Structures are given as C-alpha cells and as structure tokens.
C-alpha cells in the first residue's frame, strides 16, 4: 500500500469569479521511505501540489489517500491534526522565531502535541544533535548563519518523527557549500527510512532525490528514477 496515493487530483482557485486551474488530473503514488523531488518552473503547480499533499490546502476534485485513508474532503480541524501529527515542513526562508533560542524553535511542534517539557527538551536536543547543532542549543536563531538556520528548521521538522518531510526549495536561500550540507542531511534522513518530498525548480537540486516528478501547467509530465549523477554521489 502506498503512503500517498492521488487519483485524478485537480485544484482550482477562484477570485472575483475568475477560475484559475493550478492542478489538473494528477495521479501518482509515493511509497514509504522514498526520496522524491517535485520539479517544475515557477507557476507550474509544484508548490500547490505540496500544499495539497501536506494538508495545507484542499483539493478541488479527485481523491487523496494517505496511509490508506481517504483524506480528500477532510474538514479544517482534521487537516490540522494530520499536519501536526504526520508531516514536517522545511521552507526556503526557514520560518524560525528570531527571538527564541534554537532549542525553543525545535520544541515548538511538541508544545502543540501536549508533550511534557522534560521530554520536549530531550527530543529537541536529539534532533539538533542529528543535524550537527548540539552545541548551539541556547543561541538565538538570528545569531546563526543561513545554513545553520536551515539545519534548525530540519531539526524542527523531524522532532516529532513525521511520516513525511516536505522541503520547499530548501537550498534556494543558501550558498553552494551550505546547500550541499543541507542536501547531505536529507540523504542521511532518507537512509534512516524517512519519506522526503522536496520541491525545487533547479535540476541540480532535484537530482539529489532518487525519483523526479516533473510538473508543468498543473500536470505531471514525467516521473522517473533514470538519473544517478547527484543521487549516486551519496549512495556509492
């Protein structure tokens, strides 16, 4: 059984009576443990697809099954529950609380889950150690470099052990060296069995995944594992 299954999914936005299609006829499966890139130019629909998959937005038509459950028509509260429990997000611009410590930023998802503070500290510390920031726990996030802030964001995304990690242009705001370090972390997480879905418009970044799904004009135009240049570098 696929972790994620989309059947003929469409998404439309309406503004002042004008309907704009963002996704059309998207059908795909993503299995547990896969590292997938969603690739396409700006306006292709790749970010909209991530929002649907990550329970940030409703689909307009079609069916979405997550862990075998039909989640196509869930109400807002049910979507929020899945976001809190099942997914972790890493964004291009980090989305950290500037005046909170690194540890506090990573603990934040656990606060909403009702986990006791002592356990929150333990889990957040472990997540930060896994991305090489165990020595930065008490620093404020705005005292870190861009690469370090993105590693904090990754720790925050994995602290509650989600079923899927979504990364939206995770290297788009980083220099080459920092970007490579972040991609290496994703590879390590993939090797540990995490499911990762990365949105990017850059081929070099997309090739770090084992599977590339290309989106254009809201439709899947290719779905391939026929690449090895970047992904193979980490899996020799």
C-alpha positions as a Markdown table, in Angstrom:
| # | Residue | x | y | z |
|---|---|---|---|---|
| 1 | Unk | 0.0 | 0.0 | 0.0 |
| 2 | Unk | 1.3 | 3.4 | -1.0 |
| 3 | Unk | 1.9 | 6.0 | 1.7 |
| 4 | Unk | 0.4 | 8.7 | -0.6 |
| 5 | Unk | -2.0 | 8.0 | -3.5 |
| 6 | Unk | -3.5 | 10.7 | -5.7 |
| 7 | Unk | -6.2 | 9.8 | -8.2 |
| 8 | Unk | -7.0 | 12.4 | -10.9 |
| 9 | Unk | -6.5 | 15.3 | -8.5 |
| 10 | Unk | -7.3 | 18.9 | -9.5 |
| 11 | Unk | -7.1 | 22.2 | -7.8 |
| 12 | Unk | -8.6 | 25.5 | -8.8 |
| 13 | Unk | -8.6 | 28.9 | -7.3 |
| 14 | Unk | -11.4 | 31.4 | -7.8 |
| 15 | Unk | -11.0 | 35.2 | -7.4 |
| 16 | Unk | -13.8 | 37.6 | -8.3 |
| 17 | Unk | -15.4 | 35.0 | -10.4 |
| 18 | Unk | -12.3 | 34.1 | -12.3 |
| 19 | Unk | -11.3 | 30.4 | -12.0 |
| 20 | Unk | -7.6 | 29.6 | -12.3 |
| 21 | Unk | -6.6 | 26.0 | -12.6 |
| 22 | Unk | -3.4 | 25.1 | -10.6 |
| 23 | Unk | -3.5 | 21.2 | -10.8 |
| 24 | Unk | -5.3 | 19.0 | -13.4 |
| 25 | Unk | -5.6 | 15.2 | -13.5 |
| 26 | Unk | -2.6 | 14.5 | -11.2 |
| 27 | Unk | -2.4 | 10.8 | -10.5 |
| 28 | Unk | 0.6 | 9.4 | -8.6 |
| 29 | Unk | 1.8 | 7.1 | -5.7 |
| 30 | Unk | 4.6 | 7.8 | -3.3 |
| 31 | Unk | 5.7 | 4.9 | -1.1 |
| 32 | Unk | 7.1 | 5.0 | 2.4 |
| 33 | Unk | 10.8 | 5.7 | 2.5 |
| 34 | Unk | 11.1 | 7.3 | -0.9 |
| 35 | Unk | 13.0 | 10.5 | -1.6 |
| 36 | Unk | 11.1 | 12.4 | -4.3 |
| 37 | Unk | 11.7 | 15.7 | -6.0 |
| 38 | Unk | 8.8 | 17.7 | -7.4 |
| 39 | Unk | 10.3 | 19.7 | -10.1 |
| 40 | Unk | 9.0 | 22.5 | -12.4 |
| 41 | Unk | 9.3 | 26.1 | -13.3 |
| 42 | Unk | 7.6 | 28.9 | -11.4 |
| 43 | Unk | 3.8 | 28.7 | -11.7 |
| 44 | Unk | 3.9 | 25.0 | -12.7 |
| 45 | Unk | 1.8 | 23.9 | -9.8 |
| 46 | Unk | 4.5 | 22.1 | -7.8 |
| 47 | Unk | 4.1 | 24.2 | -4.7 |
| 48 | Unk | 0.3 | 23.8 | -4.9 |
| 49 | Unk | 0.8 | 20.1 | -5.1 |
| 50 | Unk | 2.9 | 20.1 | -2.0 |
| 51 | Unk | 0.3 | 22.2 | -0.2 |
| 52 | Unk | -2.4 | 19.6 | -1.0 |
| 53 | Unk | -0.1 | 16.7 | 0.0 |
| 54 | Unk | 0.9 | 18.4 | 3.2 |
| 55 | Unk | -2.7 | 19.2 | 4.3 |
| 56 | Unk | -2.2 | 22.9 | 3.9 |
| 57 | Unk | -4.9 | 23.2 | 1.2 |
| 58 | Unk | -7.9 | 21.3 | -0.1 |
| 59 | Unk | -8.1 | 19.7 | -3.5 |
| 60 | Unk | -11.0 | 20.7 | -5.8 |
| 61 | Unk | -11.5 | 17.3 | -7.5 |
| 62 | Unk | -10.2 | 13.8 | -7.4 |
| 63 | Unk | -9.1 | 11.6 | -4.5 |
| 64 | Unk | -6.2 | 11.7 | -2.0 |
| 65 | Unk | -5.4 | 8.7 | 0.1 |
| 66 | Unk | -2.9 | 9.0 | 3.0 |
| 67 | Unk | -1.9 | 5.7 | 4.7 |
| 68 | Unk | -4.9 | 4.2 | 3.1 |
| 69 | Unk | -7.3 | 6.8 | 4.5 |
| 70 | Unk | -9.4 | 8.9 | 2.1 |
| 71 | Unk | -8.4 | 12.5 | 3.2 |
| 72 | Unk | -9.9 | 14.2 | 0.1 |
| 73 | Unk | -12.7 | 16.0 | 1.9 |
| 74 | Unk | -11.5 | 16.5 | 5.5 |
| 75 | Unk | -12.6 | 19.5 | 7.4 |
| 76 | Unk | -10.1 | 22.1 | 8.6 |
| 77 | Unk | -9.6 | 20.6 | 12.1 |
| 78 | Unk | -8.9 | 17.1 | 10.7 |
| 79 | Unk | -6.4 | 18.6 | 8.2 |
| 80 | Unk | -4.7 | 20.4 | 11.1 |
| 81 | Unk | -4.4 | 17.2 | 13.1 |
| 82 | Unk | -2.7 | 15.5 | 10.1 |
| 83 | Unk | -0.3 | 18.4 | 9.7 |
| 84 | Unk | 0.6 | 18.3 | 13.4 |
| 85 | Unk | 1.0 | 14.5 | 13.6 |
| 86 | Unk | 2.1 | 13.3 | 10.2 |
| 87 | Unk | 4.1 | 15.9 | 8.4 |
| 88 | Unk | 7.2 | 18.1 | 8.9 |
| 89 | Unk | 7.9 | 21.2 | 6.8 |
| 90 | Unk | 11.2 | 22.8 | 5.8 |
| 91 | Unk | 10.9 | 26.1 | 3.9 |
| 92 | Unk | 13.2 | 28.3 | 1.8 |
| 93 | Unk | 13.2 | 31.1 | 4.3 |
| 94 | Unk | 13.4 | 29.0 | 7.5 |
| 95 | Unk | 10.4 | 30.4 | 9.3 |
| 96 | Unk | 12.1 | 30.4 | 12.7 |
| 97 | Unk | 11.2 | 32.6 | 15.6 |
| 98 | Unk | 14.1 | 35.2 | 15.7 |
| 99 | Unk | 13.9 | 36.0 | 19.4 |
| 100 | Unk | 13.6 | 32.4 | 20.5 |
| 101 | Unk | 16.5 | 30.0 | 21.2 |
| 102 | Unk | 17.4 | 27.2 | 18.8 |
| 103 | Unk | 16.1 | 24.7 | 21.3 |
| 104 | Unk | 12.8 | 26.6 | 21.7 |
| 105 | Unk | 12.3 | 26.7 | 18.0 |
| 106 | Unk | 12.7 | 23.0 | 17.6 |
| 107 | Unk | 10.5 | 22.2 | 20.6 |
| 108 | Unk | 7.6 | 24.2 | 19.2 |
| 109 | Unk | 5.8 | 21.4 | 17.4 |
| 110 | Unk | 5.9 | 19.3 | 20.5 |
| 111 | Unk | 4.2 | 22.0 | 22.6 |
| 112 | Unk | 1.1 | 21.7 | 20.4 |
| 113 | Unk | 1.2 | 17.9 | 20.9 |
| 114 | Unk | 1.0 | 18.2 | 24.7 |
| 115 | Unk | 4.3 | 16.5 | 25.4 |
| 116 | Unk | 5.8 | 17.3 | 28.8 |
| 117 | Unk | 8.6 | 19.9 | 28.9 |
| 118 | Unk | 11.3 | 17.5 | 30.0 |
| 119 | Unk | 10.5 | 15.1 | 27.1 |
| 120 | Unk | 10.3 | 18.1 | 24.7 |
| 121 | Unk | 13.9 | 19.1 | 25.7 |
| 122 | Unk | 15.2 | 15.6 | 25.3 |
| 123 | Unk | 13.6 | 15.1 | 21.8 |
| 124 | Unk | 14.6 | 18.6 | 20.5 |
| 125 | Unk | 18.2 | 18.1 | 21.7 |
| 126 | Unk | 18.4 | 14.8 | 20.0 |
| 127 | Unk | 17.0 | 16.3 | 16.7 |
| 128 | Unk | 19.5 | 19.1 | 16.9 |
| 129 | Unk | 22.4 | 16.8 | 17.5 |
| 130 | Unk | 21.4 | 14.8 | 14.5 |
| 131 | Unk | 21.9 | 17.8 | 12.3 |
| 132 | Unk | 25.2 | 18.8 | 13.9 |
| 133 | Unk | 23.9 | 21.6 | 16.1 |
| 134 | Unk | 24.0 | 20.1 | 19.6 |
| 135 | Unk | 26.4 | 22.9 | 20.6 |
| 136 | Unk | 24.0 | 25.7 | 19.5 |
| 137 | Unk | 21.0 | 24.9 | 21.7 |
| 138 | Unk | 20.9 | 28.3 | 23.6 |
| 139 | Unk | 21.8 | 30.5 | 20.7 |
| 140 | Unk | 19.0 | 32.7 | 19.2 |
| 141 | Unk | 18.1 | 31.7 | 15.7 |
| 142 | Unk | 19.1 | 35.1 | 14.3 |
| 143 | Unk | 22.6 | 34.6 | 15.6 |
| 144 | Unk | 23.1 | 31.7 | 13.2 |
| 145 | Unk | 24.3 | 31.5 | 9.6 |
| 146 | Unk | 21.8 | 30.7 | 6.8 |
| 147 | Unk | 22.9 | 27.1 | 6.6 |
| 148 | Unk | 22.7 | 26.7 | 10.4 |
| 149 | Unk | 19.2 | 28.2 | 10.4 |
| 150 | Unk | 18.1 | 25.7 | 7.8 |
| 151 | Unk | 19.5 | 22.9 | 9.8 |
| 152 | Unk | 17.5 | 24.1 | 12.8 |
| 153 | Unk | 14.4 | 24.1 | 10.5 |
| 154 | Unk | 15.2 | 20.5 | 9.6 |
| 155 | Unk | 15.5 | 19.5 | 13.2 |
| 156 | Unk | 12.1 | 21.2 | 13.9 |
| 157 | Unk | 10.6 | 19.2 | 11.0 |
| 158 | Unk | 11.8 | 15.8 | 12.3 |
| 159 | Unk | 11.5 | 16.3 | 16.0 |
| 160 | Unk | 8.1 | 14.6 | 16.2 |
| 161 | Unk | 9.1 | 11.8 | 13.8 |
| 162 | Unk | 6.6 | 12.6 | 11.0 |
| 163 | Unk | 5.5 | 10.2 | 8.3 |
| 164 | Unk | 6.6 | 12.7 | 5.6 |
| 165 | Unk | 9.1 | 15.5 | 5.5 |
| 166 | Unk | 8.3 | 18.3 | 3.0 |
| 167 | Unk | 11.1 | 20.6 | 1.8 |
| 168 | Unk | 10.1 | 23.6 | -0.3 |
| 169 | Unk | 13.2 | 25.0 | -2.1 |
| 170 | Unk | 15.3 | 24.1 | 1.0 |
| 171 | Unk | 18.6 | 25.3 | -0.6 |
| 172 | Unk | 17.2 | 28.3 | -2.6 |
| 173 | Unk | 18.4 | 30.8 | 0.0 |
| 174 | Unk | 21.8 | 29.2 | 0.7 |
| 175 | Unk | 25.3 | 29.4 | -0.8 |
| 176 | Unk | 26.6 | 26.3 | -2.6 |
| 177 | Unk | 28.5 | 24.9 | 0.4 |
| 178 | Unk | 25.6 | 25.3 | 2.8 |
| 179 | Unk | 23.2 | 23.9 | 0.3 |
| 180 | Unk | 25.3 | 20.8 | -0.2 |
| 181 | Unk | 25.4 | 20.3 | 3.6 |
| 182 | Unk | 21.6 | 20.5 | 3.8 |
| 183 | Unk | 21.2 | 18.0 | 1.0 |
| 184 | Unk | 23.6 | 15.6 | 2.7 |
| 185 | Unk | 21.3 | 15.8 | 5.8 |
| 186 | Unk | 18.3 | 14.9 | 3.7 |
| 187 | Unk | 20.2 | 11.9 | 2.3 |
| 188 | Unk | 21.1 | 10.7 | 5.8 |
| 189 | Unk | 17.4 | 11.0 | 6.8 |
| 190 | Unk | 16.4 | 9.1 | 3.7 |
| 191 | Unk | 18.9 | 6.3 | 4.6 |
| 192 | Unk | 17.3 | 6.1 | 8.0 |
| 193 | Unk | 14.0 | 5.4 | 6.3 |
| 194 | Unk | 12.3 | 8.8 | 6.2 |
| 195 | Unk | 10.0 | 9.8 | 3.4 |
| 196 | Unk | 11.1 | 13.1 | 1.8 |
| 197 | Unk | 9.3 | 15.2 | -0.8 |
| 198 | Unk | 11.4 | 18.1 | -2.0 |
| 199 | Unk | 10.0 | 20.9 | -4.2 |
| 200 | Unk | 12.5 | 22.6 | -6.4 |
| 201 | Unk | 12.9 | 24.3 | -9.8 |
| 202 | Unk | 16.6 | 23.5 | -10.1 |
| 203 | Unk | 17.7 | 20.3 | -11.8 |
| 204 | Unk | 20.9 | 20.1 | -9.8 |
| 205 | Unk | 18.9 | 20.1 | -6.5 |
| 206 | Unk | 16.3 | 17.7 | -7.9 |
| 207 | Unk | 18.9 | 15.2 | -8.9 |
| 208 | Unk | 19.7 | 14.6 | -5.3 |
| 209 | Unk | 16.5 | 12.6 | -5.0 |
| 210 | Unk | 16.0 | 9.0 | -6.1 |
| 211 | Unk | 12.9 | 10.0 | -8.1 |
| 212 | Unk | 12.0 | 13.1 | -10.0 |
| 213 | Unk | 8.4 | 14.0 | -10.8 |
| 214 | Unk | 8.2 | 16.9 | -13.2 |
| 215 | Unk | 5.2 | 19.3 | -13.2 |
| 216 | Unk | 4.2 | 21.7 | -15.9 |
| 217 | Unk | 1.0 | 23.6 | -16.3 |
| 218 | Unk | -0.5 | 21.7 | -13.3 |
| 219 | Unk | 0.1 | 18.3 | -14.8 |
| 220 | Unk | 2.6 | 15.5 | -14.3 |
| 221 | Unk | 4.7 | 15.4 | -17.5 |
| 222 | Unk | 7.3 | 12.8 | -16.3 |
| 223 | Unk | 8.0 | 10.5 | -13.4 |
| 224 | Unk | 11.4 | 9.0 | -13.5 |
| 225 | Unk | 14.2 | 7.3 | -11.5 |
| 226 | Unk | 16.5 | 7.3 | -14.5 |
| 227 | Unk | 19.2 | 9.6 | -13.1 |
| 228 | Unk | 22.3 | 8.8 | -11.0 |
| 229 | Unk | 24.7 | 11.8 | -11.2 |
| 230 | Unk | 23.7 | 13.5 | -7.9 |
| 231 | Unk | 21.8 | 10.8 | -6.1 |
| 232 | Unk | 24.6 | 8.3 | -6.7 |
| 233 | Unk | 27.2 | 10.5 | -5.1 |
| 234 | Unk | 25.7 | 9.9 | -1.7 |
| 235 | Unk | 25.0 | 6.2 | -2.3 |
| 236 | Unk | 28.2 | 4.7 | -3.5 |
